[in-house]
Amino acid sequence: MSSEKVVIITGAGRGIGAATAKLFASNGFSVCINYKSNSQSANEVAEAITAQGGRCITVQADVSCEDEVIRLFSTVDEKLGRLSVLVNNAGILKKQSRLVDMTADRINAILVNNVTSSFLCCKEAVKRMSISQGGKGGVIVNVSSGASRSGSPNEYIDYAASKGAIDTLTKGLSIEVAAEGIRVNCVRPGLIHTDMHADGGEPERIARLKTIIPLQRGGQPEEVAEAIYWLASDKSSFSTGNYLDLAGGL
Ligand code: NAP
């Protein structure tokens, strides 16, 4: 692990990102908790970290907009120091729908929030981490989804395809920056207990589907956070361009 231990976690105000922020802080990282609009939940995560003696800042920024991403990374440069880890976690889901009923506006919103955002954050991270640019290397962990394998038919193929793009980004970038001292890996969670299923129009989706999960239950955000932390740590030092599935056997 880099000696400075500074991490940016996008979408860390709630769900998987919030659990990841708390885990990194408890392991000595200075944490940037990025969020889009829910300042209350982001502040609650920050308060929990501070109460445990951890170091963090909250930064509102819509990571689908390049100028906001640049501001996010500049704020971290200034307030926390040299970036060692980026976790591309922010993502959205729209109401369950068949493809024939999807509008261009909906599809584009999914792609810009889930794909463009990760590309833009990777760009800023690579600029700072690359050895040839004076950096000291680093780690990027992308949060994809089991949906990239299933395709999410009848629910959200647009979302699933956005996660397929994250898998491809992980593979391509990992090779592109390996000699720059940067590892790029990816986690692919299955059904995890967060607010996201309500955004898809079915808050009780996990209860409906849990019997098809071999482990017979949904996952907790903390279980995903552990995998993200392992991929960011030196314990996974020979892993790059890899996908870690956390889907209870699905
Ligand atoms: P969540 O509880 O809905 O939280 C999403 C977080 O992302 C929120 O903090 C939200 O900010 C932030 N966000 C969304 N768009 C953003 C943007 N453009 N800029 C900055 N922040 C943004 O979601 P989650 O379930 O924890 O999901 C986290 C990641 O895991 C996502 O990439 C998701 O696709 C993936 N995933 C989730 C599951 C699951 O079952 N939950 C399964 C597989 C993969 P605000 O709080 O300000 O709204």
XYZ file of C-alpha atoms and ligand atoms in Angstrom:
298
model
C 0.000 0.000 0.000
C 1.258 3.489 -0.775
C 2.746 5.234 2.245
C 0.485 8.269 1.904
C -2.751 6.235 1.736
C -5.172 8.687 0.132
C -8.339 7.324 -1.498
C -11.131 8.887 -3.539
C -14.355 6.859 -3.431
C -17.019 8.125 -5.819
C -20.610 7.799 -4.627
C -19.511 7.179 -1.045
C -22.451 8.834 0.696
C -24.577 5.698 0.666
C -24.536 1.938 0.099
C -21.397 0.143 -1.037
C -19.389 3.377 -1.282
C -20.216 4.369 2.302
C -19.168 0.944 3.656
C -15.960 1.170 1.612
C -15.174 4.648 2.945
C -15.513 3.430 6.536
C -13.314 0.385 5.898
C -10.520 2.372 4.232
C -10.624 4.985 7.024
C -10.364 2.268 9.675
C -7.208 1.066 7.884
C -5.498 4.451 8.077
C -6.528 5.976 4.751
C -7.395 9.625 4.338
C -10.721 9.311 2.557
C -12.488 11.579 0.082
C -16.223 10.861 0.295
C -17.659 12.007 -3.033
C -21.430 12.307 -3.524
C -23.782 13.865 -6.049
C -26.649 15.474 -4.129
C -27.396 13.785 -0.783
C -25.188 15.846 1.529
C -26.940 14.543 4.645
C -25.932 10.911 4.122
C -22.404 11.896 3.055
C -22.034 13.976 6.220
C -23.256 11.038 8.331
C -20.534 8.827 6.819
C -17.945 11.521 7.540
C -19.156 11.888 11.133
C -18.927 8.129 11.698
C -15.350 8.107 10.366
C -14.293 11.125 12.409
C -15.840 9.640 15.567
C -13.536 6.623 15.126
C -10.495 8.913 14.795
C -10.321 8.670 11.002
C -9.476 11.406 8.502
C -11.869 12.338 5.692
C -13.420 15.092 3.622
C -16.707 15.214 1.728
C -16.747 16.630 -1.804
C -19.943 17.189 -3.770
C -19.280 16.585 -7.468
C -21.251 15.031 -10.311
C -18.599 12.697 -11.679
C -20.313 12.511 -15.070
C -19.158 16.128 -15.713
C -15.494 16.660 -16.571
C -15.129 20.056 -14.896
C -16.584 18.651 -11.662
C -14.222 15.666 -11.786
C -11.267 18.025 -12.236
C -12.473 20.049 -9.230
C -12.902 16.861 -7.169
C -9.339 15.680 -7.816
C -7.843 19.171 -7.311
C -9.602 19.422 -3.954
C -8.070 16.117 -2.889
C -4.590 17.218 -4.081
C -4.916 20.304 -1.928
C -6.604 18.904 1.184
C -5.438 15.274 1.473
C -2.263 15.000 -0.619
C -1.038 12.543 -3.222
C -3.684 10.122 -4.442
C -2.873 6.425 -3.992
C -6.242 4.710 -4.655
C -9.330 5.519 -6.741
C -12.552 3.543 -6.265
C -14.979 4.162 -9.155
C -18.189 3.261 -7.329
C -20.802 5.893 -8.294
C -23.585 4.475 -10.415
C -27.286 4.745 -11.156
C -30.153 2.502 -12.182
C -33.494 3.432 -13.823
C -36.898 1.783 -13.458
C -37.189 -1.795 -14.696
C -38.096 -1.789 -18.390
C -37.829 -3.805 -21.570
C -35.487 -2.418 -24.214
C -38.358 -1.549 -26.592
C -39.638 0.983 -24.047
C -36.290 2.702 -23.374
C -35.780 6.292 -24.584
C -32.501 7.715 -25.852
C -32.499 10.131 -22.886
C -32.677 7.245 -20.424
C -29.967 5.207 -22.158
C -27.664 8.222 -22.394
C -28.223 9.089 -18.709
C -27.175 5.569 -17.713
C -24.101 5.624 -19.921
C -22.858 9.055 -18.867
C -23.392 8.344 -15.146
C -21.980 4.821 -15.143
C -19.361 4.847 -17.905
C -18.200 8.384 -18.793
C -17.824 9.096 -15.066
C -15.377 6.203 -14.563
C -13.376 7.130 -17.667
C -13.039 10.738 -16.461
C -11.990 9.715 -12.950
C -9.490 7.171 -14.333
C -8.013 9.924 -16.512
C -7.384 12.213 -13.532
C -6.053 9.338 -11.401
C -3.651 8.077 -14.087
C -2.251 11.593 -14.570
C -1.374 11.700 -10.879
C -0.220 8.084 -10.394
C 1.886 7.428 -13.523
C 5.579 6.933 -12.771
C 6.567 8.546 -16.088
C 4.659 11.690 -15.025
C 6.454 11.898 -11.662
C 3.846 9.858 -9.775
C 4.475 6.864 -7.521
C 1.976 4.398 -8.939
C -1.357 3.491 -7.421
C -4.457 1.349 -7.647
C -7.828 1.775 -9.338
C -10.772 -0.428 -8.362
C -13.869 -0.238 -10.557
C -17.294 -1.314 -9.335
C -19.000 -3.241 -12.105
C -21.867 -5.697 -11.554
C -22.961 -9.289 -12.038
C -25.323 -7.640 -14.546
C -22.433 -7.463 -17.018
C -22.582 -11.268 -17.172
C -26.368 -11.754 -16.965
C -27.363 -8.870 -19.287
C -30.383 -8.111 -17.001
C -33.093 -9.009 -19.554
C -36.575 -7.518 -18.889
C -35.144 -5.268 -16.176
C -32.308 -3.015 -17.366
C -30.148 -4.060 -20.285
C -28.899 -0.453 -20.455
C -27.475 -0.720 -16.936
C -26.012 -4.172 -17.631
C -24.330 -2.899 -20.803
C -22.872 0.057 -18.882
C -21.262 -2.465 -16.535
C -19.984 -4.458 -19.505
C -18.206 -1.259 -20.507
C -16.659 -1.073 -17.037
C -15.316 -4.615 -17.424
C -13.738 -3.632 -20.747
C -12.344 -0.393 -19.314
C -10.758 -2.443 -16.531
C -9.085 -4.845 -18.941
C -7.823 -2.236 -21.406
C -6.618 0.321 -18.889
C -4.924 -2.301 -16.727
C -2.644 -3.218 -19.618
C -2.190 0.381 -20.759
C -0.896 1.564 -17.360
C 0.711 -1.583 -15.902
C 4.229 -0.317 -16.654
C 3.297 3.003 -15.004
C 3.012 1.277 -11.610
C -0.794 1.320 -11.654
C -2.986 -1.740 -11.071
C -6.595 -1.704 -12.284
C -9.086 -4.304 -11.081
C -12.808 -4.647 -10.747
C -15.455 -6.074 -8.399
C -18.730 -7.436 -9.750
C -21.333 -7.500 -6.954
C -24.574 -9.423 -7.278
C -27.687 -8.491 -5.286
C -26.554 -6.211 -2.462
C -28.807 -4.591 0.159
C -28.733 -0.871 -0.780
C -31.165 1.845 -1.930
C -30.426 1.028 -5.572
C -33.215 -1.553 -5.954
C -35.815 1.068 -4.992
C -34.418 3.257 -7.793
C -35.153 0.344 -10.128
C -38.765 0.437 -8.916
C -38.655 -2.699 -6.718
C -37.326 -2.120 -3.172
C -38.011 -5.778 -2.287
C -36.225 -7.191 -5.367
C -33.726 -9.176 -3.292
C -36.534 -10.868 -1.319
C -38.101 -11.940 -4.636
C -34.859 -13.288 -6.089
C -32.942 -14.636 -3.116
C -33.995 -18.269 -3.638
C -32.124 -18.319 -6.985
C -28.922 -17.196 -5.246
C -26.945 -20.311 -4.240
C -26.116 -18.741 -0.851
C -29.869 -17.994 -0.487
C -29.438 -14.346 0.514
C -28.427 -10.920 -0.719
C -25.036 -9.488 0.147
C -24.197 -6.662 2.520
C -22.298 -3.530 1.382
C -19.557 -4.397 3.900
C -18.924 -7.713 2.121
C -18.238 -5.845 -1.128
C -16.102 -3.266 0.686
C -13.786 -6.039 1.929
C -13.121 -7.175 -1.641
C -12.498 -3.616 -2.833
C -10.071 -3.092 0.026
C -8.206 -6.312 -0.767
C -7.832 -5.288 -4.417
C -6.496 -1.895 -3.306
C -4.012 -3.451 -0.900
C -0.566 -4.923 -1.445
C -2.103 -8.333 -0.636
C -3.303 -8.373 -4.251
C -0.021 -7.006 -5.617
C 0.179 -9.400 -8.604
C -3.445 -8.877 -9.656
C -4.339 -6.487 -12.456
C -7.044 -6.560 -15.121
C -9.048 -9.017 -13.013
C -12.693 -9.321 -11.972
C -13.765 -10.434 -8.511
C -17.361 -11.726 -8.480
C -19.318 -11.217 -5.232
C -22.695 -12.629 -6.066
C -23.352 -15.439 -3.610
C -22.643 -18.046 -6.260
C -24.794 -16.577 -9.049
P -26.643 3.545 -3.973
O -26.918 3.057 -2.584
O -27.792 3.947 -4.831
O -25.584 4.742 -3.885
C -25.126 5.343 -5.061
C -24.124 6.408 -4.720
O -23.616 6.940 -5.963
C -24.743 7.586 -3.982
O -23.811 8.034 -3.005
C -24.912 8.663 -5.078
O -24.816 9.998 -4.597
C -23.704 8.347 -5.953
N -23.808 8.834 -7.326
C -24.645 8.447 -8.314
N -24.387 9.129 -9.446
C -23.370 9.968 -9.162
C -22.667 10.955 -9.897
N -22.957 11.203 -11.188
N -21.670 11.646 -9.285
C -21.348 11.393 -7.986
N -21.981 10.477 -7.232
C -22.989 9.786 -7.812
O -25.871 2.457 -4.843
P -25.075 1.122 -4.454
O -26.039 -0.005 -4.536
O -24.251 1.321 -3.240
O -24.149 1.003 -5.747
C -22.787 1.378 -5.773
C -22.170 0.756 -7.003
O -22.330 -0.658 -6.935
C -22.821 1.198 -8.312
O -21.854 1.362 -9.318
C -23.726 0.025 -8.656
O -23.980 -0.063 -10.044
C -22.906 -1.122 -8.136
N -23.661 -2.343 -7.868
C -24.665 -2.374 -6.941
C -25.360 -3.550 -6.730
C -26.482 -3.671 -5.728
O -27.171 -4.714 -5.698
N -26.727 -2.656 -4.882
C -25.041 -4.693 -7.468
C -24.012 -4.624 -8.403
C -23.333 -3.449 -8.587
P -26.040 10.673 -3.726
O -26.031 9.957 -2.407
O -25.645 12.096 -3.604
O -27.293 10.426 -4.522
